[in-house]
CSV table of C-alpha atoms in Angstrom, one decimal:
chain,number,residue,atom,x,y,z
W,1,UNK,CA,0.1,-67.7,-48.7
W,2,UNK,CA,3.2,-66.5,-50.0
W,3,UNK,CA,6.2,-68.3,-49.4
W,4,UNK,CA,9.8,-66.2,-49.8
W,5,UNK,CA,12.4,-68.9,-50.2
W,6,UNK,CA,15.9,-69.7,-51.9
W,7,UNK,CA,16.7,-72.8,-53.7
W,8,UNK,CA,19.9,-73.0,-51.8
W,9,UNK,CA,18.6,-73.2,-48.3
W,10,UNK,CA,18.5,-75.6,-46.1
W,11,UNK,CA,16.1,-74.0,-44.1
W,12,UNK,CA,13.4,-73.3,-46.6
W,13,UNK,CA,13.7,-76.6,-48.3
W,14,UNK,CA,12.8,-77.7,-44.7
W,15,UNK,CA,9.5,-75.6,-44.9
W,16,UNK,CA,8.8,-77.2,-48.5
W,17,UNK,CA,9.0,-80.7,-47.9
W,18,UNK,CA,7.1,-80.1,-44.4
W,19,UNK,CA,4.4,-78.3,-46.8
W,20,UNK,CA,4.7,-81.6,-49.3
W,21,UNK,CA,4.0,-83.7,-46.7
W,22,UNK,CA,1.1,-82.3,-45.0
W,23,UNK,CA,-0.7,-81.0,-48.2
W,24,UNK,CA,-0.5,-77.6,-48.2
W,25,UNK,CA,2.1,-76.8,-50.5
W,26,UNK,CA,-0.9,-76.3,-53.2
W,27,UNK,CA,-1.7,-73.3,-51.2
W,28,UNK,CA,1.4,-71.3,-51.0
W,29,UNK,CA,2.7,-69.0,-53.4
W,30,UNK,CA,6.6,-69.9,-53.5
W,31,UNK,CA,8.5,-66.7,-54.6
W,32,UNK,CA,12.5,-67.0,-55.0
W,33,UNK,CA,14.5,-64.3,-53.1
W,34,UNK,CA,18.2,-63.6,-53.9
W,35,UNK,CA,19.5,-62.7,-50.7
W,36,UNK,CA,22.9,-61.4,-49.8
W,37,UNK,CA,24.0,-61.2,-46.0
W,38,UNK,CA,26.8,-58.8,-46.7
W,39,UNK,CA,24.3,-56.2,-47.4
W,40,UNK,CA,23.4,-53.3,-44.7
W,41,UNK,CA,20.3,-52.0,-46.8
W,42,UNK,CA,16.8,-53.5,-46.8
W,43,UNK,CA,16.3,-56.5,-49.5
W,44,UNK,CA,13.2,-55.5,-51.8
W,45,UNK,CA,10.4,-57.9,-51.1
W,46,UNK,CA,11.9,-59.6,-48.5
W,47,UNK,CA,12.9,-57.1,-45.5
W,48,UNK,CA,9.8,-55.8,-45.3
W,49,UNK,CA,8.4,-59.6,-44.5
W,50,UNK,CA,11.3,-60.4,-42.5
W,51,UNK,CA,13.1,-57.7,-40.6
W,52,UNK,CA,16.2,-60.0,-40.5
W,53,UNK,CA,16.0,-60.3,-44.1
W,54,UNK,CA,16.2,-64.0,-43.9
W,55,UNK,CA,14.6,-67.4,-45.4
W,56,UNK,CA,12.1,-68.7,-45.3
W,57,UNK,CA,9.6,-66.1,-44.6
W,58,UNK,CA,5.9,-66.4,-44.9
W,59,UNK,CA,3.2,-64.4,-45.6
W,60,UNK,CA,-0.1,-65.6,-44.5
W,61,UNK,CA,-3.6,-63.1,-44.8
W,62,UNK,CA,-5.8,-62.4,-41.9
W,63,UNK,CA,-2.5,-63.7,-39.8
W,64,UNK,CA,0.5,-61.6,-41.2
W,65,UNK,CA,4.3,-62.5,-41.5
W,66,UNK,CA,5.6,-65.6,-40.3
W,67,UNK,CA,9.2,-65.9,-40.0
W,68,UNK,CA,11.8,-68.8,-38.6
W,69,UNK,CA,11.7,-72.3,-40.4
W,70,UNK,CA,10.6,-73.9,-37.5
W,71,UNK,CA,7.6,-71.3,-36.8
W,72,UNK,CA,6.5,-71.5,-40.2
W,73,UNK,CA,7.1,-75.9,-40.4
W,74,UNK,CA,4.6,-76.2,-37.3
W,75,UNK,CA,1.9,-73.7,-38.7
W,76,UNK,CA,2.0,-75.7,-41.7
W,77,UNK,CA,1.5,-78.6,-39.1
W,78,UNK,CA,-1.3,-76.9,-37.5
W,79,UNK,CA,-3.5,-76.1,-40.9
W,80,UNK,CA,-2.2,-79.3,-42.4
W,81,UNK,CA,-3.1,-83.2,-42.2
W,82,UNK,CA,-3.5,-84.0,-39.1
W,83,UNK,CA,-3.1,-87.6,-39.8
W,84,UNK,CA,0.9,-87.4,-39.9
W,85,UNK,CA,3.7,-88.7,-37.7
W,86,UNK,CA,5.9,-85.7,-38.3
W,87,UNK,CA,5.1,-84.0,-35.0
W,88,UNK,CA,3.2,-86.3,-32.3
W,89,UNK,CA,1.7,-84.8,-29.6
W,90,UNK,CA,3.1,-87.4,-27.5
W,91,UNK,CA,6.3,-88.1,-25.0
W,92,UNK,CA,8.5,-87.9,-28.1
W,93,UNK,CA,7.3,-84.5,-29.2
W,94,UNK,CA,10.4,-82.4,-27.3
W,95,UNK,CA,13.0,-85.3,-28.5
W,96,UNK,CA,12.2,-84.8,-32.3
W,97,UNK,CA,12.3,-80.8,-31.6
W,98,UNK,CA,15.6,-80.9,-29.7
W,99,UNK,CA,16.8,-83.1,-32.9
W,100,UNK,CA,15.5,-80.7,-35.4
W,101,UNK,CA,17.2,-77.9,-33.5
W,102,UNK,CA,20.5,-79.9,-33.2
W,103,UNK,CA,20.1,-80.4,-37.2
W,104,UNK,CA,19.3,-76.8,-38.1
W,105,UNK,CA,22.5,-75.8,-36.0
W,106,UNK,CA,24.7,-77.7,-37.9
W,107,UNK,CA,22.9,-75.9,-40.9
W,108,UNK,CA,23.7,-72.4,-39.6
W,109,UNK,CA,27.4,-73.6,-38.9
W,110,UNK,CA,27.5,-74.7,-42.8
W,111,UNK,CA,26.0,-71.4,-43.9
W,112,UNK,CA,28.4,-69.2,-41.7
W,113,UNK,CA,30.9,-71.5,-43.2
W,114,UNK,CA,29.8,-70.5,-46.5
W,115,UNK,CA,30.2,-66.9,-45.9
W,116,UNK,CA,33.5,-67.3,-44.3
W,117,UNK,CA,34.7,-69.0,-47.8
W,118,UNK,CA,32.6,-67.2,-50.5
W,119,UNK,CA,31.9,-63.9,-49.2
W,120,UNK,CA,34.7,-62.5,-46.7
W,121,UNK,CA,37.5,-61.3,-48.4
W,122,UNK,CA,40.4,-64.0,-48.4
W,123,UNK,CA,43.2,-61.9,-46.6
W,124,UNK,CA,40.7,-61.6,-43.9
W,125,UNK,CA,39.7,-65.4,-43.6
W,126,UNK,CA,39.9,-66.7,-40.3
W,127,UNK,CA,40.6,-70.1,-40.2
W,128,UNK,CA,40.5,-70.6,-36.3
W,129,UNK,CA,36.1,-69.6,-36.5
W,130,UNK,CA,36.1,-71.8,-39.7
W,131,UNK,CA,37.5,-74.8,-38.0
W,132,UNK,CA,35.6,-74.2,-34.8
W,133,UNK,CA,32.1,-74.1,-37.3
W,134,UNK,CA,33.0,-77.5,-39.0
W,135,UNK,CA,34.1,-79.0,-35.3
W,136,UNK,CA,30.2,-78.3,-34.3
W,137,UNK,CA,29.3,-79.2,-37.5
W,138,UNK,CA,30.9,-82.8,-37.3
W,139,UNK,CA,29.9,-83.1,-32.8
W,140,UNK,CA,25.9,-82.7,-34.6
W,141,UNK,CA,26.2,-85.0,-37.4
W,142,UNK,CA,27.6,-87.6,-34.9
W,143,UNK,CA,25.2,-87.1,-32.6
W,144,UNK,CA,22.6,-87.4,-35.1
W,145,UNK,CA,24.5,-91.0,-36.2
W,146,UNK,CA,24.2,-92.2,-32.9
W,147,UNK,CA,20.4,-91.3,-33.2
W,148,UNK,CA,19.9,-93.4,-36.5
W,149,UNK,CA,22.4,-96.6,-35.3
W,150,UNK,CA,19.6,-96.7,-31.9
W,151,UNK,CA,15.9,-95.8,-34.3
W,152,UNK,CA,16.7,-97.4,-37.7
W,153,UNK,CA,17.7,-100.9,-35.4
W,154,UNK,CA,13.9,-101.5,-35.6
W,155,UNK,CA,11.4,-101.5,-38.9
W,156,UNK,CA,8.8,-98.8,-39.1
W,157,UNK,CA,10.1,-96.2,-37.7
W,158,UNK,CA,7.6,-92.9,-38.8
W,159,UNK,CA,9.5,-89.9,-40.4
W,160,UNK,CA,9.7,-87.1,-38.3
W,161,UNK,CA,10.4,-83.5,-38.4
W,162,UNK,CA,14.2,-84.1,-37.1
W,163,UNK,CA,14.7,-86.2,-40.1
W,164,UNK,CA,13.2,-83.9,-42.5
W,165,UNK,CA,16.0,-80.9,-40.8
W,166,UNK,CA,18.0,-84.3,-40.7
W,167,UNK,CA,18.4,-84.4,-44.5
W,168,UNK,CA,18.0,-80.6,-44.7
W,169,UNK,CA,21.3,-80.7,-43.2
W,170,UNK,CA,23.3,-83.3,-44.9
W,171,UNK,CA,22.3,-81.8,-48.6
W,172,UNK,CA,23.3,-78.6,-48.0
W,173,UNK,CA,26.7,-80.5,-46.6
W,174,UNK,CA,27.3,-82.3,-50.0
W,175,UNK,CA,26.0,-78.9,-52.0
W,176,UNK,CA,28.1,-76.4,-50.4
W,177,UNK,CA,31.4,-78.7,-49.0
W,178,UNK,CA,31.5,-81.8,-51.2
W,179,UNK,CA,34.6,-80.8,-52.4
W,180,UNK,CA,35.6,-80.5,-48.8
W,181,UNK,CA,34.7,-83.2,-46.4
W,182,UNK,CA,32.5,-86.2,-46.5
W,183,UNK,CA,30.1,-86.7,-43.8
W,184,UNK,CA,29.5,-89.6,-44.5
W,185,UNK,CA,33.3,-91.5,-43.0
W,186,UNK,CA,32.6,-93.1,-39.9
W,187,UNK,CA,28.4,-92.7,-40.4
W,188,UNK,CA,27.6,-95.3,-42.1
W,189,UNK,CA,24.0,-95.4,-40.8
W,190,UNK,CA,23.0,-92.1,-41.4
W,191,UNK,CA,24.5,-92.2,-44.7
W,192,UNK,CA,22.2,-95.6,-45.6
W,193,UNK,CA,19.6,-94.0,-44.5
W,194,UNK,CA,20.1,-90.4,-46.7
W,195,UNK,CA,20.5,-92.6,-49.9
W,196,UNK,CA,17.5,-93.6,-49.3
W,197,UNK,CA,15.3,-90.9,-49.2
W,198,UNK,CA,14.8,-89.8,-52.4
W,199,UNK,CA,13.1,-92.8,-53.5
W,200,UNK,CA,11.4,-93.4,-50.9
W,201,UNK,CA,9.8,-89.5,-50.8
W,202,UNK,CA,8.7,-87.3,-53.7
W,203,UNK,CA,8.8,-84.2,-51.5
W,204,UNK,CA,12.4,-84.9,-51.1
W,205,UNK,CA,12.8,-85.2,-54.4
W,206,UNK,CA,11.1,-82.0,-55.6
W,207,UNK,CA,13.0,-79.8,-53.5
W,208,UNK,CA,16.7,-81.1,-53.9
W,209,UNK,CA,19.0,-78.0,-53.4
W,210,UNK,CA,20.3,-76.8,-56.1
């Protein structure tokens, strides 16, 4: 399988970890795309996978082109271990997607945020859709803190696939708006629990934005 990714994304670092986790990663092919959204013309080797010319985008034989983080994080869930707690089959299956879906939103609002900065031309900023962005941005990472203050209360909880967008979320925070904002004043929770990670998981630490 070939996997079209971007060092910088929050999205397919998802993906990667997700493959880490469920041992599949040996089997994909991980090819680095440089992508640029301001572009109106086809992006070689990657709009021809992905109409939308986005990341992560995979290419599986016998199957074809799978595109979406969240598609491609469940197939690897489907041909992966089975004996993982990242997506249960359970009562609290729709709770961890409806967390991983408030986490990648706060993703796409950081990524439109980084176009607004980087990429549109600064006499055309527009500083009302930037602060509406971070205002969503800063609603979902306080949601997602009132999440972690009620979960990590007790021991054991099992990493889920809304943590993994979780921390998905919050690096691509600190790689793109460090210099901006801290997310974590008034979190103190979810920022314990962040520290953390990268000792606790090697797939978190093999696919650290960058």
């Amino acid at each position: 399988m070939k996997l079209l990714s971007l060092k910088t994304s929050p999205f397919a670092r998802k993906v990667l970890i997700v493959s880490k986790e469920v041992g599949v990663y040996n089997q994909l092919q991980v090819v680095q795309i440089s992508v640029n959204p301001a572009l109106s013309v086809a992006i070689e080797g990657l709009t021809a996978v992905n109409p939308l010319s986005k990341v992560p985008a995979l290419e599986v034989p016998g199957i074809g082109s799978l595109i979406g983080s969240s598609v491609i994080a469940q197939y690897f869930l489907t041909i992966g271990d089975q004996n993982n707690s990242i997506l249960p089959n359970d009562s609290t299956r729709f709770l961890i997607l409806a967390r991983e879906a408030l986490a990648d939103g706060a993703s796409e609002a950081l990524i439109l945020m980084r176009f607004e900065t980087a990429l549109r031309p600064k006499e055309l900023f527009w500083k009302e859709y930037y602060d509406s962005l971070l205002a969503k941005v800063y609603r979902a990472f306080d949601e997602l803190e009132k999440h972690f203050v009620k979960t990590r209360a007790h021991s054991g909880v099992p990493w889920d696939l809304g943590d993994i967008a979780t921390l998905c979320a919050l690096s691509f925070a600190d790689l793109r708006f460090g210099h901006v904002f801290d997310w974590r004043v008034g979190r103190p929770v979810l920022a314990a629990w962040y520290a953390q990670q990268e000792d606790l998981r090697d797939s978190v630490k093999e696919t650290a934005l960058v």
